């Protein structure tokens, strides 16, 4: 194995194909089948990939962590990242950053799909306000005579607070890979926020599909 890794370092252009092939072999022999004896090794591999900016899921599939390329991936890239985050359990600090990136990409995707791409480098809050406005999911857009209007408004406001706080926590953490959780945020709390952020992203995408068929 060490000889193989050294060969990959000499030829970085083919390193990803090599790593993918090695992971296929490990999946074939059952390395990722949840065998208790292998769990420590799987976690060690996940931590090692995470430090390099990659996410190795519990099924042995590798994917980059970070910004989503909407130009080449579109809705499919968002769905893949959403699915990975929903299933992931390792490195909550890293996952918080990925959740923020997902939420920002969802807002940009919505605005592009409704014909309102935003130029420049708008803030996270501005992007999400515009996206929610276009989808009619701002609390103030709920008609007062709607049955349960008070509760619907509260839920919509709560969903935005989740997105807002994930973004702010991400800023507290800093920009680099291998970042740690802010003081006072447990791994369980971080994972809760990641899963809730996924729910917000999914709700936004399904609303877009219902209204625009996209």
Short mmCIF file of the C-alpha atoms (twelve columns), coordinates in Angstrom:
data_MODEL
# 
_entry.id   MODEL 
# 
loop_
_atom_site.group_PDB 
_atom_site.id 
_atom_site.type_symbol 
_atom_site.label_atom_id 
_atom_site.label_alt_id 
_atom_site.label_comp_id 
_atom_site.label_asym_id 
_atom_site.label_seq_id 
_atom_site.Cartn_x 
_atom_site.Cartn_y 
_atom_site.Cartn_z 
_atom_site.pdbx_PDB_model_num 
ATOM 1   C CA . UNK A 1   0.000   0.000  0.000   1 
ATOM 2   C CA . UNK A 2   2.793   2.422  0.911   1 
ATOM 3   C CA . UNK A 3   4.493   1.822  -2.451  1 
ATOM 4   C CA . UNK A 4   1.209   2.560  -4.210  1 
ATOM 5   C CA . UNK A 5   0.719   5.834  -2.324  1 
ATOM 6   C CA . UNK A 6   4.258   6.940  -3.138  1 
ATOM 7   C CA . UNK A 7   3.603   6.227  -6.807  1 
ATOM 8   C CA . UNK A 8   0.487   8.368  -6.652  1 
ATOM 9   C CA . UNK A 9   2.482   11.239 -5.156  1 
ATOM 10  C CA . UNK A 10  4.893   11.060 -8.098  1 
ATOM 11  C CA . UNK A 11  1.963   11.200 -10.544 1 
ATOM 12  C CA . UNK A 12  -0.704  13.390 -8.902  1 
ATOM 13  C CA . UNK A 13  -2.716  13.614 -12.126 1 
ATOM 14  C CA . UNK A 14  -3.794  9.987  -11.755 1 
ATOM 15  C CA . UNK A 15  -4.039  9.954  -7.963  1 
ATOM 16  C CA . UNK A 16  -7.838  10.311 -7.844  1 
ATOM 17  C CA . UNK A 17  -8.348  7.347  -10.178 1 
ATOM 18  C CA . UNK A 18  -5.951  5.304  -8.080  1 
ATOM 19  C CA . UNK A 19  -7.700  6.177  -4.815  1 
ATOM 20  C CA . UNK A 20  -11.109 5.397  -6.335  1 
ATOM 21  C CA . UNK A 21  -9.837  2.017  -7.508  1 
ATOM 22  C CA . UNK A 22  -8.448  1.239  -4.053  1 
ATOM 23  C CA . UNK A 23  -11.770 2.162  -2.473  1 
ATOM 24  C CA . UNK A 24  -13.595 -0.132 -4.898  1 
ATOM 25  C CA . UNK A 25  -11.340 -2.992 -3.804  1 
ATOM 26  C CA . UNK A 26  -11.973 -2.186 -0.137  1 
ATOM 27  C CA . UNK A 27  -15.723 -2.157 -0.716  1 
ATOM 28  C CA . UNK A 28  -15.536 -5.501 -2.505  1 
ATOM 29  C CA . UNK A 29  -13.746 -7.163 0.423   1 
ATOM 30  C CA . UNK A 30  -16.276 -5.756 2.901   1 
ATOM 31  C CA . UNK A 31  -14.147 -3.057 4.540   1 
ATOM 32  C CA . UNK A 32  -17.164 -0.729 4.730   1 
ATOM 33  C CA . UNK A 33  -19.774 -3.339 5.687   1 
ATOM 34  C CA . UNK A 34  -20.026 -2.136 9.283   1 
ATOM 35  C CA . UNK A 35  -17.875 -4.882 10.796  1 
ATOM 36  C CA . UNK A 36  -17.036 -3.712 14.344  1 
ATOM 37  C CA . UNK A 37  -13.406 -4.758 13.992  1 
ATOM 38  C CA . UNK A 38  -12.997 -2.409 11.013  1 
ATOM 39  C CA . UNK A 39  -14.860 0.595  12.408  1 
ATOM 40  C CA . UNK A 40  -11.734 2.165  13.884  1 
ATOM 41  C CA . UNK A 41  -9.921  1.869  10.575  1 
ATOM 42  C CA . UNK A 42  -12.850 3.410  8.691   1 
ATOM 43  C CA . UNK A 43  -12.965 6.352  11.092  1 
ATOM 44  C CA . UNK A 44  -9.217  6.861  10.766  1 
ATOM 45  C CA . UNK A 45  -9.530  6.920  6.972   1 
ATOM 46  C CA . UNK A 46  -12.425 9.399  7.173   1 
ATOM 47  C CA . UNK A 47  -10.407 11.715 9.404   1 
ATOM 48  C CA . UNK A 48  -7.400  11.510 7.105   1 
ATOM 49  C CA . UNK A 49  -9.457  12.380 4.019   1 
ATOM 50  C CA . UNK A 50  -11.262 15.140 5.918   1 
ATOM 51  C CA . UNK A 51  -7.966  16.856 6.736   1 
ATOM 52  C CA . UNK A 52  -7.292  17.020 2.997   1 
ATOM 53  C CA . UNK A 53  -10.720 18.433 2.152   1 
ATOM 54  C CA . UNK A 54  -12.440 15.193 1.131   1 
ATOM 55  C CA . UNK A 55  -15.419 13.357 2.590   1 
ATOM 56  C CA . UNK A 56  -15.345 9.565  2.797   1 
ATOM 57  C CA . UNK A 57  -18.819 8.290  3.675   1 
ATOM 58  C CA . UNK A 58  -19.617 5.136  5.622   1 
ATOM 59  C CA . UNK A 59  -20.207 3.230  2.364   1 
ATOM 60  C CA . UNK A 60  -16.703 3.989  1.064   1 
ATOM 61  C CA . UNK A 61  -17.534 6.687  -1.476  1 
ATOM 62  C CA . UNK A 62  -15.290 9.741  -1.754  1 
ATOM 63  C CA . UNK A 63  -16.379 13.283 -2.597  1 
ATOM 64  C CA . UNK A 64  -14.850 16.757 -2.268  1 
ATOM 65  C CA . UNK A 65  -15.949 18.999 0.572   1 
ATOM 66  C CA . UNK A 66  -16.651 22.618 -0.181  1 
ATOM 67  C CA . UNK A 67  -18.291 24.836 -2.740  1 
ATOM 68  C CA . UNK A 68  -20.686 23.212 -5.182  1 
ATOM 69  C CA . UNK A 69  -20.090 23.887 -8.876  1 
ATOM 70  C CA . UNK A 70  -23.574 24.769 -10.082 1 
ATOM 71  C CA . UNK A 71  -22.315 25.515 -13.582 1 
ATOM 72  C CA . UNK A 72  -21.412 21.891 -14.185 1 
ATOM 73  C CA . UNK A 73  -23.432 20.035 -11.564 1 
ATOM 74  C CA . UNK A 74  -26.689 21.945 -11.252 1 
ATOM 75  C CA . UNK A 75  -29.537 20.394 -9.303  1 
ATOM 76  C CA . UNK A 76  -27.881 16.972 -9.318  1 
ATOM 77  C CA . UNK A 77  -24.819 18.332 -7.499  1 
ATOM 78  C CA . UNK A 78  -27.064 19.880 -4.861  1 
ATOM 79  C CA . UNK A 79  -28.971 16.630 -4.372  1 
ATOM 80  C CA . UNK A 80  -25.749 14.641 -4.032  1 
ATOM 81  C CA . UNK A 81  -24.332 17.016 -1.439  1 
ATOM 82  C CA . UNK A 82  -27.636 17.039 0.420   1 
ATOM 83  C CA . UNK A 83  -27.681 13.246 0.531   1 
ATOM 84  C CA . UNK A 84  -24.064 13.047 1.706   1 
ATOM 85  C CA . UNK A 85  -24.607 15.523 4.508   1 
ATOM 86  C CA . UNK A 86  -27.799 13.821 5.641   1 
ATOM 87  C CA . UNK A 87  -25.975 10.499 6.010   1 
ATOM 88  C CA . UNK A 88  -22.631 11.761 7.315   1 
ATOM 89  C CA . UNK A 89  -21.599 11.461 10.944  1 
ATOM 90  C CA . UNK A 90  -17.864 12.224 10.991  1 
ATOM 91  C CA . UNK A 91  -16.136 15.561 11.680  1 
ATOM 92  C CA . UNK A 92  -19.089 17.794 12.628  1 
ATOM 93  C CA . UNK A 93  -16.942 20.914 12.336  1 
ATOM 94  C CA . UNK A 94  -16.159 20.131 8.734   1 
ATOM 95  C CA . UNK A 95  -19.792 19.253 8.074   1 
ATOM 96  C CA . UNK A 96  -20.993 22.609 9.391   1 
ATOM 97  C CA . UNK A 97  -18.867 24.316 6.747   1 
ATOM 98  C CA . UNK A 98  -20.243 22.028 4.063   1 
ATOM 99  C CA . UNK A 99  -23.804 22.710 5.230   1 
ATOM 100 C CA . UNK A 100 -23.219 26.451 4.870   1 
ATOM 101 C CA . UNK A 101 -21.802 25.941 1.371   1 
ATOM 102 C CA . UNK A 102 -24.829 23.841 0.448   1 
ATOM 103 C CA . UNK A 103 -27.268 26.475 1.700   1 
ATOM 104 C CA . UNK A 104 -25.506 29.226 -0.212  1 
ATOM 105 C CA . UNK A 105 -25.482 27.119 -3.382  1 
ATOM 106 C CA . UNK A 106 -29.208 26.369 -2.992  1 
ATOM 107 C CA . UNK A 107 -30.034 30.083 -2.761  1 
ATOM 108 C CA . UNK A 108 -27.962 30.851 -5.868  1 
ATOM 109 C CA . UNK A 109 -29.549 27.947 -7.726  1 
ATOM 110 C CA . UNK A 110 -33.059 29.158 -6.919  1 
ATOM 111 C CA . UNK A 111 -32.303 32.662 -8.158  1 
ATOM 112 C CA . UNK A 112 -30.767 31.362 -11.377 1 
ATOM 113 C CA . UNK A 113 -33.714 29.049 -12.009 1 
ATOM 114 C CA . UNK A 114 -36.268 31.847 -11.575 1 
ATOM 115 C CA . UNK A 115 -34.344 34.140 -13.908 1 
ATOM 116 C CA . UNK A 116 -32.811 36.377 -11.268 1 
ATOM 117 C CA . UNK A 117 -29.092 35.592 -11.074 1 
ATOM 118 C CA . UNK A 118 -27.275 37.896 -8.674  1 
ATOM 119 C CA . UNK A 119 -24.093 39.589 -9.868  1 
ATOM 120 C CA . UNK A 120 -21.084 40.358 -7.735  1 
ATOM 121 C CA . UNK A 121 -20.536 38.847 -4.308  1 
ATOM 122 C CA . UNK A 122 -23.767 39.284 -2.355  1 
ATOM 123 C CA . UNK A 123 -23.942 38.334 1.297   1 
ATOM 124 C CA . UNK A 124 -25.397 35.038 2.450   1 
ATOM 125 C CA . UNK A 125 -28.320 36.827 4.098   1 
ATOM 126 C CA . UNK A 126 -29.104 38.848 0.963   1 
ATOM 127 C CA . UNK A 127 -29.046 35.753 -1.241  1 
ATOM 128 C CA . UNK A 128 -31.426 33.902 1.043   1 
ATOM 129 C CA . UNK A 129 -33.807 36.829 1.392   1 
ATOM 130 C CA . UNK A 130 -34.124 37.130 -2.390  1 
ATOM 131 C CA . UNK A 131 -34.507 33.361 -2.862  1 
ATOM 132 C CA . UNK A 132 -37.214 33.122 -0.185  1 
ATOM 133 C CA . UNK A 133 -39.008 36.139 -1.591  1 
ATOM 134 C CA . UNK A 134 -39.093 34.633 -5.084  1 
ATOM 135 C CA . UNK A 135 -40.501 31.387 -3.716  1 
ATOM 136 C CA . UNK A 136 -43.067 33.151 -1.543  1 
ATOM 137 C CA . UNK A 137 -41.769 31.639 1.678   1 
ATOM 138 C CA . UNK A 138 -40.985 34.785 3.645   1 
ATOM 139 C CA . UNK A 139 -43.117 34.884 6.821   1 
ATOM 140 C CA . UNK A 140 -44.639 38.214 5.783   1 
ATOM 141 C CA . UNK A 141 -45.818 36.649 2.513   1 
ATOM 142 C CA . UNK A 142 -48.195 34.317 4.333   1 
ATOM 143 C CA . UNK A 143 -51.719 35.720 4.057   1 
ATOM 144 C CA . UNK A 144 -53.195 36.616 7.416   1 
ATOM 145 C CA . UNK A 145 -56.391 34.681 6.674   1 
ATOM 146 C CA . UNK A 146 -54.507 31.455 5.901   1 
ATOM 147 C CA . UNK A 147 -55.528 28.701 8.349   1 
ATOM 148 C CA . UNK A 148 -52.694 28.361 10.839  1 
ATOM 149 C CA . UNK A 149 -50.991 31.503 9.484   1 
ATOM 150 C CA . UNK A 150 -49.376 32.325 12.825  1 
ATOM 151 C CA . UNK A 151 -47.774 28.913 13.111  1 
ATOM 152 C CA . UNK A 152 -46.709 28.753 9.456   1 
ATOM 153 C CA . UNK A 153 -44.995 32.125 9.809   1 
ATOM 154 C CA . UNK A 154 -43.189 30.903 12.924  1 
ATOM 155 C CA . UNK A 155 -41.962 27.766 11.143  1 
ATOM 156 C CA . UNK A 156 -40.739 29.763 8.135   1 
ATOM 157 C CA . UNK A 157 -38.937 32.177 10.427  1 
ATOM 158 C CA . UNK A 158 -37.365 29.276 12.310  1 
ATOM 159 C CA . UNK A 159 -36.154 27.697 9.074   1 
ATOM 160 C CA . UNK A 160 -34.405 30.947 8.175   1 
ATOM 161 C CA . UNK A 161 -32.855 31.207 11.653  1 
ATOM 162 C CA . UNK A 162 -31.346 27.757 11.161  1 
ATOM 163 C CA . UNK A 163 -29.741 28.801 7.878   1 
ATOM 164 C CA . UNK A 164 -28.557 32.078 9.394   1 
ATOM 165 C CA . UNK A 165 -26.971 30.453 12.437  1 
ATOM 166 C CA . UNK A 166 -25.231 27.748 10.393  1 
ATOM 167 C CA . UNK A 167 -23.651 30.519 8.319   1 
ATOM 168 C CA . UNK A 168 -22.601 32.497 11.387  1 
ATOM 169 C CA . UNK A 169 -21.129 29.445 13.107  1 
ATOM 170 C CA . UNK A 170 -19.213 28.671 9.934   1 
ATOM 171 C CA . UNK A 171 -17.734 32.183 10.057  1 
ATOM 172 C CA . UNK A 172 -16.734 31.680 13.708  1 
ATOM 173 C CA . UNK A 173 -14.850 28.545 12.715  1 
ATOM 174 C CA . UNK A 174 -12.611 30.193 10.138  1 
ATOM 175 C CA . UNK A 175 -11.975 29.288 6.532   1 
ATOM 176 C CA . UNK A 176 -9.471  26.454 6.473   1 
ATOM 177 C CA . UNK A 177 -9.842  22.686 6.445   1 
ATOM 178 C CA . UNK A 178 -9.517  20.868 9.725   1 
ATOM 179 C CA . UNK A 179 -11.347 23.597 11.619  1 
ATOM 180 C CA . UNK A 180 -12.663 22.813 15.080  1 
ATOM 181 C CA . UNK A 181 -16.071 23.452 16.585  1 
ATOM 182 C CA . UNK A 182 -16.635 26.775 18.366  1 
ATOM 183 C CA . UNK A 183 -16.436 26.546 22.155  1 
ATOM 184 C CA . UNK A 184 -19.723 25.346 23.596  1 
ATOM 185 C CA . UNK A 185 -20.911 23.593 20.443  1 
ATOM 186 C CA . UNK A 186 -20.913 19.846 20.987  1 
ATOM 187 C CA . UNK A 187 -20.554 17.340 18.176  1 
ATOM 188 C CA . UNK A 188 -24.186 16.349 18.745  1 
ATOM 189 C CA . UNK A 189 -25.335 19.969 18.433  1 
ATOM 190 C CA . UNK A 190 -23.305 20.452 15.259  1 
ATOM 191 C CA . UNK A 191 -24.808 17.339 13.706  1 
ATOM 192 C CA . UNK A 192 -28.288 18.543 14.679  1 
ATOM 193 C CA . UNK A 193 -27.648 21.832 12.895  1 
ATOM 194 C CA . UNK A 194 -26.288 20.044 9.827   1 
ATOM 195 C CA . UNK A 195 -29.373 17.824 9.597   1 
ATOM 196 C CA . UNK A 196 -31.696 20.809 10.112  1 
ATOM 197 C CA . UNK A 197 -29.823 22.740 7.420   1 
ATOM 198 C CA . UNK A 198 -30.407 19.786 5.091   1 
ATOM 199 C CA . UNK A 199 -34.139 19.986 5.850   1 
ATOM 200 C CA . UNK A 200 -34.154 23.702 4.983   1 
ATOM 201 C CA . UNK A 201 -32.314 23.021 1.717   1 
ATOM 202 C CA . UNK A 202 -34.682 20.186 0.801   1 
ATOM 203 C CA . UNK A 203 -37.767 22.291 1.600   1 
ATOM 204 C CA . UNK A 204 -36.457 25.110 -0.589  1 
ATOM 205 C CA . UNK A 205 -35.665 22.831 -3.528  1 
ATOM 206 C CA . UNK A 206 -39.028 21.047 -3.370  1 
ATOM 207 C CA . UNK A 207 -40.815 24.405 -3.232  1 
ATOM 208 C CA . UNK A 208 -38.885 25.489 -6.316  1 
ATOM 209 C CA . UNK A 209 -39.925 22.292 -8.077  1 
ATOM 210 C CA . UNK A 210 -43.577 22.727 -7.122  1 
ATOM 211 C CA . UNK A 211 -43.704 26.313 -8.362  1 
ATOM 212 C CA . UNK A 212 -41.455 26.126 -11.407 1 
ATOM 213 C CA . UNK A 213 -41.095 22.451 -12.208 1 
ATOM 214 C CA . UNK A 214 -37.343 22.581 -11.652 1 
# 
